[in-house]
mmCIF file of C-alpha atoms in Angstrom:
data_model
loop_
_atom_site.group_PDB
_atom_site.id
_atom_site.type_symbol
_atom_site.label_atom_id
_atom_site.label_comp_id
_atom_site.label_asym_id
_atom_site.label_seq_id
_atom_site.Cartn_x
_atom_site.Cartn_y
_atom_site.Cartn_z
ATOM 1 C CA MET A 1 0.000 0.000 0.000
ATOM 2 C CA SER A 2 1.443 3.358 -0.973
ATOM 3 C CA GLU A 3 1.892 6.254 1.416
ATOM 4 C CA MET A 4 -1.032 8.109 -0.186
ATOM 5 C CA ASP A 5 -3.344 5.089 0.234
ATOM 6 C CA SER A 6 -2.283 4.749 3.885
ATOM 7 C CA LYS A 7 -2.985 8.422 4.535
ATOM 8 C CA GLN A 8 -6.454 8.104 2.980
ATOM 9 C CA VAL A 9 -7.262 5.080 5.151
ATOM 10 C CA VAL A 10 -6.061 6.891 8.285
ATOM 11 C CA ASP A 11 -8.105 9.982 7.371
ATOM 12 C CA LEU A 12 -11.112 7.734 6.827
ATOM 13 C CA LEU A 13 -10.766 5.936 10.180
ATOM 14 C CA TYR A 14 -10.121 9.157 12.124
ATOM 15 C CA TRP A 15 -13.208 10.833 10.588
ATOM 16 C CA ARG A 16 -11.182 13.718 9.076
ATOM 17 C CA ASP A 17 -13.774 14.093 6.280
ATOM 18 C CA LEU A 18 -17.113 13.458 7.997
ATOM 19 C CA GLN A 19 -19.151 13.122 4.816
ATOM 20 C CA ARG A 20 -16.818 10.630 3.144
ATOM 21 C CA THR A 21 -16.286 8.570 6.298
ATOM 22 C CA GLY A 22 -20.018 8.562 7.005
ATOM 23 C CA VAL A 23 -20.771 7.246 3.520
ATOM 24 C CA VAL A 24 -18.099 4.516 3.706
ATOM 25 C CA PHE A 25 -19.023 3.474 7.245
ATOM 26 C CA GLY A 26 -22.771 3.596 6.593
ATOM 27 C CA ALA A 27 -22.558 1.680 3.316
ATOM 28 C CA SER A 28 -20.243 -0.961 4.812
ATOM 29 C CA LEU A 29 -22.407 -1.407 7.891
ATOM 30 C CA PHE A 30 -25.571 -1.554 5.762
ATOM 31 C CA LEU A 31 -23.981 -4.204 3.532
ATOM 32 C CA LEU A 32 -22.887 -6.357 6.485
ATOM 33 C CA LEU A 33 -26.248 -6.030 8.231
ATOM 34 C CA SER A 34 -28.007 -6.900 4.965
ATOM 35 C CA LEU A 35 -25.813 -9.979 4.604
ATOM 36 C CA SER A 36 -26.778 -11.064 8.107
ATOM 37 C CA VAL A 37 -30.463 -11.020 7.088
ATOM 38 C CA CYS A 38 -30.377 -12.111 3.414
ATOM 39 C CA SER A 39 -28.145 -14.251 1.244
ATOM 40 C CA ILE A 40 -25.338 -12.614 -0.717
ATOM 41 C CA ILE A 41 -27.219 -13.197 -3.993
ATOM 42 C CA SER A 42 -30.277 -11.388 -2.639
ATOM 43 C CA VAL A 43 -28.191 -8.491 -1.318
ATOM 44 C CA ILE A 44 -26.384 -8.075 -4.655
ATOM 45 C CA SER A 45 -29.700 -8.248 -6.517
ATOM 46 C CA TYR A 46 -31.394 -5.682 -4.267
ATOM 47 C CA VAL A 47 -28.443 -3.283 -4.445
ATOM 48 C CA ALA A 48 -28.312 -3.617 -8.238
ATOM 49 C CA LEU A 49 -32.082 -3.048 -8.508
ATOM 50 C CA ALA A 50 -31.876 0.036 -6.279
ATOM 51 C CA LEU A 51 -28.991 1.440 -8.326
ATOM 52 C CA LEU A 52 -30.789 0.707 -11.607
ATOM 53 C CA SER A 53 -33.974 2.345 -10.288
ATOM 54 C CA VAL A 54 -32.064 5.521 -9.489
ATOM 55 C CA THR A 55 -30.105 5.663 -12.754
ATOM 56 C CA ILE A 56 -33.080 4.787 -14.997
ATOM 57 C CA SER A 57 -35.283 7.332 -13.221
ATOM 58 C CA PHE A 58 -32.595 10.000 -13.572
ATOM 59 C CA ARG A 59 -32.097 9.179 -17.262
ATOM 60 C CA ILE A 60 -35.862 9.399 -17.959
ATOM 61 C CA TYR A 61 -36.113 12.624 -15.933
ATOM 62 C CA LYS A 62 -33.255 14.216 -17.897
ATOM 63 C CA GLY A 63 -34.798 13.011 -21.184
ATOM 64 C CA ILE A 64 -38.156 14.607 -20.337
ATOM 65 C CA LEU A 65 -36.418 17.799 -19.183
ATOM 66 C CA GLN A 66 -34.469 17.990 -22.464
ATOM 67 C CA ALA A 67 -37.662 17.441 -24.480
ATOM 68 C CA VAL A 68 -39.549 20.161 -22.590
ATOM 69 C CA GLN A 69 -36.685 22.660 -22.748
ATOM 70 C CA LYS A 70 -35.778 21.607 -26.296
ATOM 71 C CA SER A 71 -32.095 21.377 -25.380
ATOM 72 C CA GLU A 72 -29.432 19.028 -26.699
ATOM 73 C CA ASP A 73 -27.523 18.203 -23.513
ATOM 74 C CA GLY A 74 -27.025 14.581 -24.533
ATOM 75 C CA HIS A 75 -26.761 11.565 -22.289
ATOM 76 C CA PRO A 76 -26.653 12.541 -18.571
ATOM 77 C CA PHE A 77 -24.037 9.863 -17.815
ATOM 78 C CA LYS A 78 -21.849 10.602 -20.886
ATOM 79 C CA MET A 79 -18.937 11.730 -18.709
ATOM 80 C CA TYR A 80 -18.926 8.394 -16.849
ATOM 81 C CA LEU A 81 -19.474 6.319 -19.979
ATOM 82 C CA ASP A 82 -16.387 7.857 -21.606
ATOM 83 C CA GLN A 83 -14.099 7.120 -18.659
ATOM 84 C CA ASP A 84 -11.715 4.177 -18.882
ATOM 85 C CA ILE A 85 -12.455 1.886 -15.947
ATOM 86 C CA GLY A 86 -10.191 -1.008 -16.938
ATOM 87 C CA ILE A 87 -7.704 -2.382 -14.443
ATOM 88 C CA SER A 88 -4.126 -2.203 -15.662
ATOM 89 C CA SER A 89 -1.937 -5.286 -15.622
ATOM 90 C CA GLU A 90 0.711 -3.354 -13.656
ATOM 91 C CA LEU A 91 -1.800 -2.746 -10.865
ATOM 92 C CA VAL A 92 -2.803 -6.421 -10.831
ATOM 93 C CA HIS A 93 0.862 -7.510 -10.711
ATOM 94 C CA LYS A 94 1.649 -5.020 -7.953
ATOM 95 C CA TYR A 95 -1.133 -6.218 -5.668
ATOM 96 C CA SER A 96 -0.743 -9.890 -6.534
ATOM 97 C CA ASP A 97 2.983 -9.705 -5.701
ATOM 98 C CA THR A 98 2.195 -7.999 -2.386
ATOM 99 C CA THR A 99 -0.489 -10.586 -1.625
ATOM 100 C CA LEU A 100 1.898 -13.418 -2.492
ATOM 101 C CA VAL A 101 4.494 -12.075 -0.033
ATOM 102 C CA HIS A 102 1.878 -11.977 2.743
ATOM 103 C CA ILE A 103 0.552 -15.464 1.924
ATOM 104 C CA ASN A 104 4.078 -16.926 1.974
ATOM 105 C CA CYS A 105 4.767 -15.221 5.300
ATOM 106 C CA VAL A 106 1.579 -16.694 6.806
ATOM 107 C CA ILE A 107 2.393 -20.176 5.463
ATOM 108 C CA LYS A 108 5.901 -20.064 6.966
ATOM 109 C CA GLU A 109 4.554 -18.890 10.322
ATOM 110 C CA LEU A 110 1.865 -21.610 10.379
ATOM 111 C CA ARG A 111 4.480 -24.234 9.506
ATOM 112 C CA ARG A 112 6.640 -22.961 12.361
ATOM 113 C CA LEU A 113 3.722 -23.078 14.801
ATOM 114 C CA PHE A 114 2.281 -26.459 13.787
ATOM 115 C CA LEU A 115 5.677 -28.179 13.631
ATOM 116 C CA VAL A 116 6.572 -26.764 17.088
ATOM 117 C CA GLU A 117 9.774 -24.946 16.214
ATOM 118 C CA ASP A 118 9.311 -22.970 19.440
ATOM 119 C CA LEU A 119 7.265 -24.723 22.136
ATOM 120 C CA VAL A 120 6.086 -21.517 23.839
ATOM 121 C CA ASP A 121 4.875 -19.934 20.611
ATOM 122 C CA SER A 122 3.039 -23.131 19.658
ATOM 123 C CA LEU A 123 1.396 -23.252 23.093
ATOM 124 C CA LYS A 124 0.346 -19.599 22.760
ATOM 125 C CA PHE A 125 -1.150 -20.432 19.372
ATOM 126 C CA ALA A 126 -2.972 -23.424 20.867
ATOM 127 C CA VAL A 127 -4.421 -21.247 23.635
ATOM 128 C CA LEU A 128 -5.506 -18.673 21.044
ATOM 129 C CA MET A 129 -7.234 -21.364 18.972
ATOM 130 C CA TRP A 130 -8.911 -22.718 22.113
ATOM 131 C CA ILE A 131 -10.211 -19.225 22.990
ATOM 132 C CA LEU A 132 -11.410 -18.781 19.401
ATOM 133 C CA THR A 133 -13.518 -21.951 19.721
ATOM 134 C CA TYR A 134 -15.499 -20.166 22.446
ATOM 135 C CA VAL A 135 -15.684 -16.963 20.409
ATOM 136 C CA GLY A 136 -16.929 -19.008 17.440
ATOM 137 C CA ALA A 137 -19.599 -20.580 19.612
ATOM 138 C CA LEU A 138 -20.842 -17.133 20.690
ATOM 139 C CA PHE A 139 -20.621 -15.253 17.392
ATOM 140 C CA ASN A 140 -20.683 -16.121 13.728
ATOM 141 C CA GLY A 141 -18.144 -14.650 11.314
ATOM 142 C CA LEU A 142 -20.492 -11.955 10.033
ATOM 143 C CA THR A 143 -21.185 -10.679 13.550
ATOM 144 C CA LEU A 144 -17.446 -10.454 14.151
ATOM 145 C CA LEU A 145 -17.044 -8.521 10.878
ATOM 146 C CA ILE A 146 -19.759 -6.078 11.971
ATOM 147 C CA LEU A 147 -18.145 -5.622 15.387
ATOM 148 C CA GLY A 148 -14.735 -5.222 13.715
ATOM 149 C CA LEU A 149 -16.084 -2.561 11.352
ATOM 150 C CA ILE A 150 -17.667 -0.614 14.209
ATOM 151 C CA GLY A 151 -14.455 -0.952 16.203
ATOM 152 C CA ALA A 152 -12.285 0.166 13.278
ATOM 153 C CA PHE A 153 -14.317 3.350 12.864
ATOM 154 C CA SER A 154 -14.743 4.137 16.577
ATOM 155 C CA TRP A 155 -11.543 2.974 18.320
ATOM 156 C CA PRO A 156 -9.110 5.429 16.613
ATOM 157 C CA VAL A 157 -11.256 8.423 17.620
ATOM 158 C CA ILE A 158 -11.698 7.150 21.183
ATOM 159 C CA TYR A 159 -7.963 6.463 21.467
ATOM 160 C CA GLU A 160 -7.092 9.901 20.093
ATOM 161 C CA LYS A 161 -9.283 11.605 22.721
ATOM 162 C CA HIS A 162 -8.253 9.449 25.712
ATOM 163 C CA GLN A 163 -4.713 8.391 24.761
ATOM 164 C CA ALA A 164 -3.043 9.098 28.124
ATOM 165 C CA GLN A 165 -5.504 7.035 30.185
ATOM 166 C CA ILE A 166 -5.574 4.162 27.679
ATOM 167 C CA ASP A 167 -1.760 4.013 27.467
ATOM 168 C CA HIS A 168 -1.497 3.991 31.263
ATOM 169 C CA TYR A 169 -3.912 1.067 31.712
ATOM 170 C CA TYR A 170 -2.480 -0.772 28.717
ATOM 171 C CA GLY A 171 0.977 -0.542 30.299
ATOM 172 C CA LEU A 172 -0.324 -1.980 33.585
ATOM 173 C CA VAL A 173 -2.107 -4.876 31.860
ATOM 174 C CA ASN A 174 0.878 -5.570 29.590
ATOM 175 C CA LYS A 175 3.229 -5.724 32.604
ATOM 176 C CA GLN A 176 0.904 -8.192 34.375
ATOM 177 C CA ILE A 177 0.673 -10.401 31.288
ATOM 178 C CA LYS A 178 4.467 -10.427 30.865
ATOM 179 C CA ASP A 179 4.909 -11.380 34.518
ATOM 180 C CA VAL A 180 2.432 -14.276 34.217
ATOM 181 C CA LEU A 181 3.944 -15.468 30.928
ATOM 182 C CA GLY A 182 7.415 -15.315 32.490
ATOM 183 C CA LYS A 183 6.273 -17.477 35.403
ATOM 184 C CA ILE A 184 4.606 -19.973 33.057
ATOM 185 C CA GLN A 185 7.636 -20.053 30.780
ATOM 186 C CA ALA A 186 9.934 -20.713 33.736
ATOM 187 C CA LYS A 187 7.875 -23.769 34.698
ATOM 188 C CA ILE A 188 7.775 -25.316 31.203
ATOM 189 C CA PRO A 189 10.690 -27.712 30.742
ATOM 190 C CA GLY A 190 12.812 -27.091 27.660
ATOM 191 C CA SER A 191 11.614 -23.546 27.053
ATOM 192 C CA LYS A 192 13.942 -20.644 27.152
ATOM 193 C CA PRO A 193 12.818 -17.083 27.844
ATOM 194 C CA LYS A 194 12.963 -14.784 24.835
ATOM 195 C CA THR A 195 15.223 -11.774 24.972
ATOM 196 C CA GLU A 196 13.647 -8.509 23.930
#
């Protein structure tokens, strides 16, 4: 992701442009909530029908307006019809190469965890998977996506406003977790504490 793309994402998540962020957040939340009620085929069909209703109505309205005013404005969507919307092969190669790097990194890490290269890391992964079984029993994937979306658009603003208090409590919790992990690691035979 380029620096410009990163800046746009940060501006979006920090609500720098309220109108743009509101549209992205609202549309994303609406889509996820729709998917929780209807199948993906139904959601795509309803969204396409709504979009077609708006564009056809606008086209007919502009046609009637041109006939009444006897003007020759042409097609109301001419500007958009003339734009090139093709995806370049360079862009596809750029993102596919980036995706391939991430996929290879994940595969190597999973191999390391499943083949127990480091016992402590594999045990941490096992505990995480065990916790996720309970999370999976409580929520389905779509609910987690909805909660993640709401968190992604609310947490940065909350953190920005209350950074000092959050950092203080995070430091206390992090210290406690490190102490407990150190005690557990000391009791596991064959494990060596990691140096930071």
